[in-house]
PDB file of C-alpha atoms in Angstrom:
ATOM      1  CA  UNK A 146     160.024  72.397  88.801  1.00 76.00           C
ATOM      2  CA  UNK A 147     160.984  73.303  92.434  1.00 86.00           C
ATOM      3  CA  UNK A 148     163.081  75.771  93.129  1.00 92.00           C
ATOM      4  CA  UNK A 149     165.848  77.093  96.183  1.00 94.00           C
ATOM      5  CA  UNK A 150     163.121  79.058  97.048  1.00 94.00           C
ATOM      6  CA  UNK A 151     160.675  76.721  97.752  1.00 94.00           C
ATOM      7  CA  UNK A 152     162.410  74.101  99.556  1.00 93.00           C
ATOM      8  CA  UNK A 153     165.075  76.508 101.604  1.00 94.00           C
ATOM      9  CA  UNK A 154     165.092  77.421 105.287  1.00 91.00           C
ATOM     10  CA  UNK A 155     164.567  81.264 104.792  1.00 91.00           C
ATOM     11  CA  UNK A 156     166.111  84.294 106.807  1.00 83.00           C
ATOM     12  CA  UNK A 157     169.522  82.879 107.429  1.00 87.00           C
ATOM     13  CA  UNK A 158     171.126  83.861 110.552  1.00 90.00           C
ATOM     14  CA  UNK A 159     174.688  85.379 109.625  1.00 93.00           C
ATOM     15  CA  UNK A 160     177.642  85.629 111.848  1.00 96.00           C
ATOM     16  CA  UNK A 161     179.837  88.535 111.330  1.00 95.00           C
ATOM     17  CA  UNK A 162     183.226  88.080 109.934  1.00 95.00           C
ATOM     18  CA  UNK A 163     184.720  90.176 112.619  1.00 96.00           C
ATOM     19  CA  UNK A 164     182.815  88.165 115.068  1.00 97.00           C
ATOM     20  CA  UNK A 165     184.881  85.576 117.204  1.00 98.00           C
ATOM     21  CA  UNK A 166     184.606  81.493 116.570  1.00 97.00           C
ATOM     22  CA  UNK A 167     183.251  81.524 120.540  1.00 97.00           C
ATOM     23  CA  UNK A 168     180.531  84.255 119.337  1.00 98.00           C
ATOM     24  CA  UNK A 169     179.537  81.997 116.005  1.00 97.00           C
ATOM     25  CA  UNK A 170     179.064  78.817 118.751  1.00 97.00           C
ATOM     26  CA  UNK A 171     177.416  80.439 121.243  1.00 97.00           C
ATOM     27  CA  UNK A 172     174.953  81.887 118.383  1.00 97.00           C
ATOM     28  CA  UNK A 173     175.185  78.357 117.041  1.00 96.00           C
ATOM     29  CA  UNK A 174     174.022  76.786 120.211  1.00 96.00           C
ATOM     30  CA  UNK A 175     171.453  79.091 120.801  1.00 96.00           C
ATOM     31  CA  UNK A 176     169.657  78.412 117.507  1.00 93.00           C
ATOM     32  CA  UNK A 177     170.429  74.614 117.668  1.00 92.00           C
ATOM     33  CA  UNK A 178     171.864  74.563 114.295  1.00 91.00           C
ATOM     34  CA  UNK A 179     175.263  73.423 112.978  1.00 91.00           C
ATOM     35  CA  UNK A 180     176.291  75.969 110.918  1.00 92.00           C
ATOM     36  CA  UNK A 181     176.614  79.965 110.102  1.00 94.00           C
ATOM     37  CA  UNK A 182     177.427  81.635 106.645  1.00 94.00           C
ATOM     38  CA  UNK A 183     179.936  84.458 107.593  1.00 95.00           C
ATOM     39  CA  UNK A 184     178.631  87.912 106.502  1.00 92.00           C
ATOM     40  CA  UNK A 185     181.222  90.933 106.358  1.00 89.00           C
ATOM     41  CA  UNK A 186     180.671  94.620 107.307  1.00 85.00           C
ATOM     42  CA  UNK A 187     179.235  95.114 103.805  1.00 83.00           C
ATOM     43  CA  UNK A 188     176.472  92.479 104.050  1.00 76.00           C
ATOM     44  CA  UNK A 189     178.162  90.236 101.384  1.00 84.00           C
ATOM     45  CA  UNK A 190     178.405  86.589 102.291  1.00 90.00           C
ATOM     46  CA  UNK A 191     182.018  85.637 102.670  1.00 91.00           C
ATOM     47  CA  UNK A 192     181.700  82.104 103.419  1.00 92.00           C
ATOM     48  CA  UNK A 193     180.163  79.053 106.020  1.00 93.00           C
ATOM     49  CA  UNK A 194     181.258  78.597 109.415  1.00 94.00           C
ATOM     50  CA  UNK A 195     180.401  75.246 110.673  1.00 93.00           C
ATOM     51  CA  UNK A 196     180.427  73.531 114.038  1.00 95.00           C
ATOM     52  CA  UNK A 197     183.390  71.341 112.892  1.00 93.00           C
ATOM     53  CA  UNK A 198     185.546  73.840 111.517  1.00 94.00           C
ATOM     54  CA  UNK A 199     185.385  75.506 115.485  1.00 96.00           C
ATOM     55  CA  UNK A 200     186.144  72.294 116.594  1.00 96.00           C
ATOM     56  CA  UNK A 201     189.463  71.172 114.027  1.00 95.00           C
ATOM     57  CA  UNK A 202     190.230  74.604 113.431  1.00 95.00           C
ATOM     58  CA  UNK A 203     190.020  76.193 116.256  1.00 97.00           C
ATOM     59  CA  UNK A 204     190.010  74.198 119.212  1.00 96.00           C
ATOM     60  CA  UNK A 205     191.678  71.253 117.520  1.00 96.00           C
ATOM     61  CA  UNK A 206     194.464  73.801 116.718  1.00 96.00           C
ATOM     62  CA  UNK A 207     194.949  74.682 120.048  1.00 97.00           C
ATOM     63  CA  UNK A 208     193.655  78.507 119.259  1.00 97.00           C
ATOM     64  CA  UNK A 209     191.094  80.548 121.457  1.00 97.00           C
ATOM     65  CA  UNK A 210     188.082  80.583 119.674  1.00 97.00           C
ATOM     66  CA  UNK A 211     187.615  84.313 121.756  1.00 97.00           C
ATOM     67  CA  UNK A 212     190.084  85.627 119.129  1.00 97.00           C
ATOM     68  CA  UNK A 213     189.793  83.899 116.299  1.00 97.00           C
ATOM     69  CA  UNK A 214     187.929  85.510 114.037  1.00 97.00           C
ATOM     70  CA  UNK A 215     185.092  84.019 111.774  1.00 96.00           C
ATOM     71  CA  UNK A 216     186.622  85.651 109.244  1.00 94.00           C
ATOM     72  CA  UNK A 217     189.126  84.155 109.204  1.00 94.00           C
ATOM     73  CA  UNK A 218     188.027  80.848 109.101  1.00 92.00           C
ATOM     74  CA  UNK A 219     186.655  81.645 105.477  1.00 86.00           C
ATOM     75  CA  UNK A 220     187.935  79.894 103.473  1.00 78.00           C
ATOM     76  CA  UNK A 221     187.997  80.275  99.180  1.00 72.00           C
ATOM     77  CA  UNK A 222     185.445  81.545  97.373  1.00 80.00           C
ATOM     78  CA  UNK A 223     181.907  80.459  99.180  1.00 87.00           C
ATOM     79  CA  UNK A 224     179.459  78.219  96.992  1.00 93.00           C
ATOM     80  CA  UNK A 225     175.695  79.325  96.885  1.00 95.00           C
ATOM     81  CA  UNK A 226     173.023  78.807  94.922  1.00 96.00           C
ATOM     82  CA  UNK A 227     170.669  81.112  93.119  1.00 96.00           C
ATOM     83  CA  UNK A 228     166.933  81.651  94.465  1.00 96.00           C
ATOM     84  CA  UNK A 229     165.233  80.858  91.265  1.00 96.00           C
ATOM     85  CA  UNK A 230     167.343  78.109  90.544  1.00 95.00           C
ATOM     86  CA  UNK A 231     165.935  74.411  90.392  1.00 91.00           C
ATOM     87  CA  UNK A 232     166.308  71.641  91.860  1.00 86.00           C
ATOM     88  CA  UNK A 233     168.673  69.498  89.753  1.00 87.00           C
ATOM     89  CA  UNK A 234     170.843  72.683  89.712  1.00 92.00           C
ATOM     90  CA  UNK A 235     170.955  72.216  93.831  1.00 91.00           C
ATOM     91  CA  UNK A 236     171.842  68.488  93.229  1.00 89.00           C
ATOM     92  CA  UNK A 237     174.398  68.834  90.628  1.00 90.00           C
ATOM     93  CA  UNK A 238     175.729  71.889  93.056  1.00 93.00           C
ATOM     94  CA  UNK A 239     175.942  70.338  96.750  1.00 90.00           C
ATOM     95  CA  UNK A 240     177.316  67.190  94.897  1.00 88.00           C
ATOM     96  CA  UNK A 241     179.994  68.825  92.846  1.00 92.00           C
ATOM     97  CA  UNK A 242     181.327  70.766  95.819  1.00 91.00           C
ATOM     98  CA  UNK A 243     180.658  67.706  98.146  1.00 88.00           C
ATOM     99  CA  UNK A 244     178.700  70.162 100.752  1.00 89.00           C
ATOM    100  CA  UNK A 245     175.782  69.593 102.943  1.00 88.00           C
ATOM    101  CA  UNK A 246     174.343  72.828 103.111  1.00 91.00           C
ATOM    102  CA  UNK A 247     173.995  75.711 100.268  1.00 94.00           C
ATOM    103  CA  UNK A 248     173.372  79.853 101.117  1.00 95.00           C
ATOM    104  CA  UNK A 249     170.390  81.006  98.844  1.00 96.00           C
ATOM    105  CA  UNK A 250     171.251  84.406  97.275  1.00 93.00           C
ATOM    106  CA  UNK A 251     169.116  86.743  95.416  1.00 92.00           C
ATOM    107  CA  UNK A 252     171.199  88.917  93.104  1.00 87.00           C
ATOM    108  CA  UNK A 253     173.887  89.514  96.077  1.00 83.00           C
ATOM    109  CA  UNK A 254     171.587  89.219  98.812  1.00 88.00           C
ATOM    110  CA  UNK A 255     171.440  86.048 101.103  1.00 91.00           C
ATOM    111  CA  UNK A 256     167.711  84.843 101.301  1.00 93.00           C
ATOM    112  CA  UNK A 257     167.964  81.077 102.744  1.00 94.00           C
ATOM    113  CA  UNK A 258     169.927  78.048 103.598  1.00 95.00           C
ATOM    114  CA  UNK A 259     169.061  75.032 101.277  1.00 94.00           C
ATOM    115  CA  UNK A 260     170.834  72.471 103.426  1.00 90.00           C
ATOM    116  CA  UNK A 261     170.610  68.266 102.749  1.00 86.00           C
ATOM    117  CA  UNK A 262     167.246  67.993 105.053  1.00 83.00           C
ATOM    118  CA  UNK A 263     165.452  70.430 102.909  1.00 86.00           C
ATOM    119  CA  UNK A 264     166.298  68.615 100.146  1.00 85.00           C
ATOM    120  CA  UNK A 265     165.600  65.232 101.507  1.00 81.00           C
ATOM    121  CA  UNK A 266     162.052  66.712 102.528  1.00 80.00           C
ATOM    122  CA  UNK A 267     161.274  67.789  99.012  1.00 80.00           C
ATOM    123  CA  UNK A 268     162.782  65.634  96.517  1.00 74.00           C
ATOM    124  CA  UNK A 269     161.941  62.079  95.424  1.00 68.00           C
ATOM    125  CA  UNK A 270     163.508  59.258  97.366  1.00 60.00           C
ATOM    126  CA  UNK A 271     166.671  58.330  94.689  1.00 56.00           C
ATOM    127  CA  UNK A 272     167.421  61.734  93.745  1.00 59.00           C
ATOM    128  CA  UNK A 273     168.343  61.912  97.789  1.00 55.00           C
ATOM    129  CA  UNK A 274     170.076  58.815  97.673  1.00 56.00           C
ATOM    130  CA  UNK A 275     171.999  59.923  94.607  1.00 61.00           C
ATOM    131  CA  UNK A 276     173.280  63.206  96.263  1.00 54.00           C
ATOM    132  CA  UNK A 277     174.182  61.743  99.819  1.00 55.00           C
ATOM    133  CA  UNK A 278     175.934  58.973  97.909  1.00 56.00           C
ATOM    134  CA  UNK A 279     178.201  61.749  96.036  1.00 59.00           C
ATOM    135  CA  UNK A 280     178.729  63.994  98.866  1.00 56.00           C
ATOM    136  CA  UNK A 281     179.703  60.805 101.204  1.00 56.00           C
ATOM    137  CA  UNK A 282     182.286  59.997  99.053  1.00 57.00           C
TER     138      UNK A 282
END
């Protein structure tokens, strides 16, 4: 069976927690991706940062994104999936939570990024359908 591990985008780019939103886009921009997971000072993921959050939560909300804090834009407890996990348990995960994109630890460590591409890329044609269905809706 295929695993996180197999199918994820490894060595995850983090953004620091005490890093600003303008920081987290500019990094965004210069890796042309759409999203960060937050790291803090002690190298434990804290959550994702994603373009749209800068945008509604930030922006949208009339704040500067030169103070606000990715950090701060955390928000509950982050959901990841294991390395050596399989694929259903990535299905059943992303569609559960209704997310698009899932940090691979290993023990406490992030690894990877398993977002909806990789998973499209790997997986059998309804299994994809299934999971963009559920996390559409």
């Amino acid at each position: 069976m295929t695993t996180a591990r197999e199918i994820m985008t490894p060595d995850a780019t983090c953004i620091g927690a005490e890093e600003t939103a303008l920081d987290a886009a500019k990094k965004m921009t210069e890796l042309g991706i759409g999203a960060l997971p937050i790291c803090g000072t002690d190298d434990k993921l804290k959550g994702m940062l994603t373009d749209r959050d800068i945008v509604v939560k930030v922006l949208g909300a009339g704040n500067d994104p030169a103070r606000v804090k990715a950090g701060d834009l955390a928000q509950g407890e982050v959901v990841t999936i294991g390395a050596d996990d399989e694929a259903e348990e990535i299905l059943r995960t992303m569609s559960r939570h209704k997310v698009r994109r899932l940090p691979v630890i290993d023990g406490h460590t992030l690894v990877g990024i398993v977002a909806q591409a990789d998973v499209a890329r790997a997986l059998p044609d309804p299994k994809v359908g299934d999971l963009l269905e559920a996390i559409s809706t």
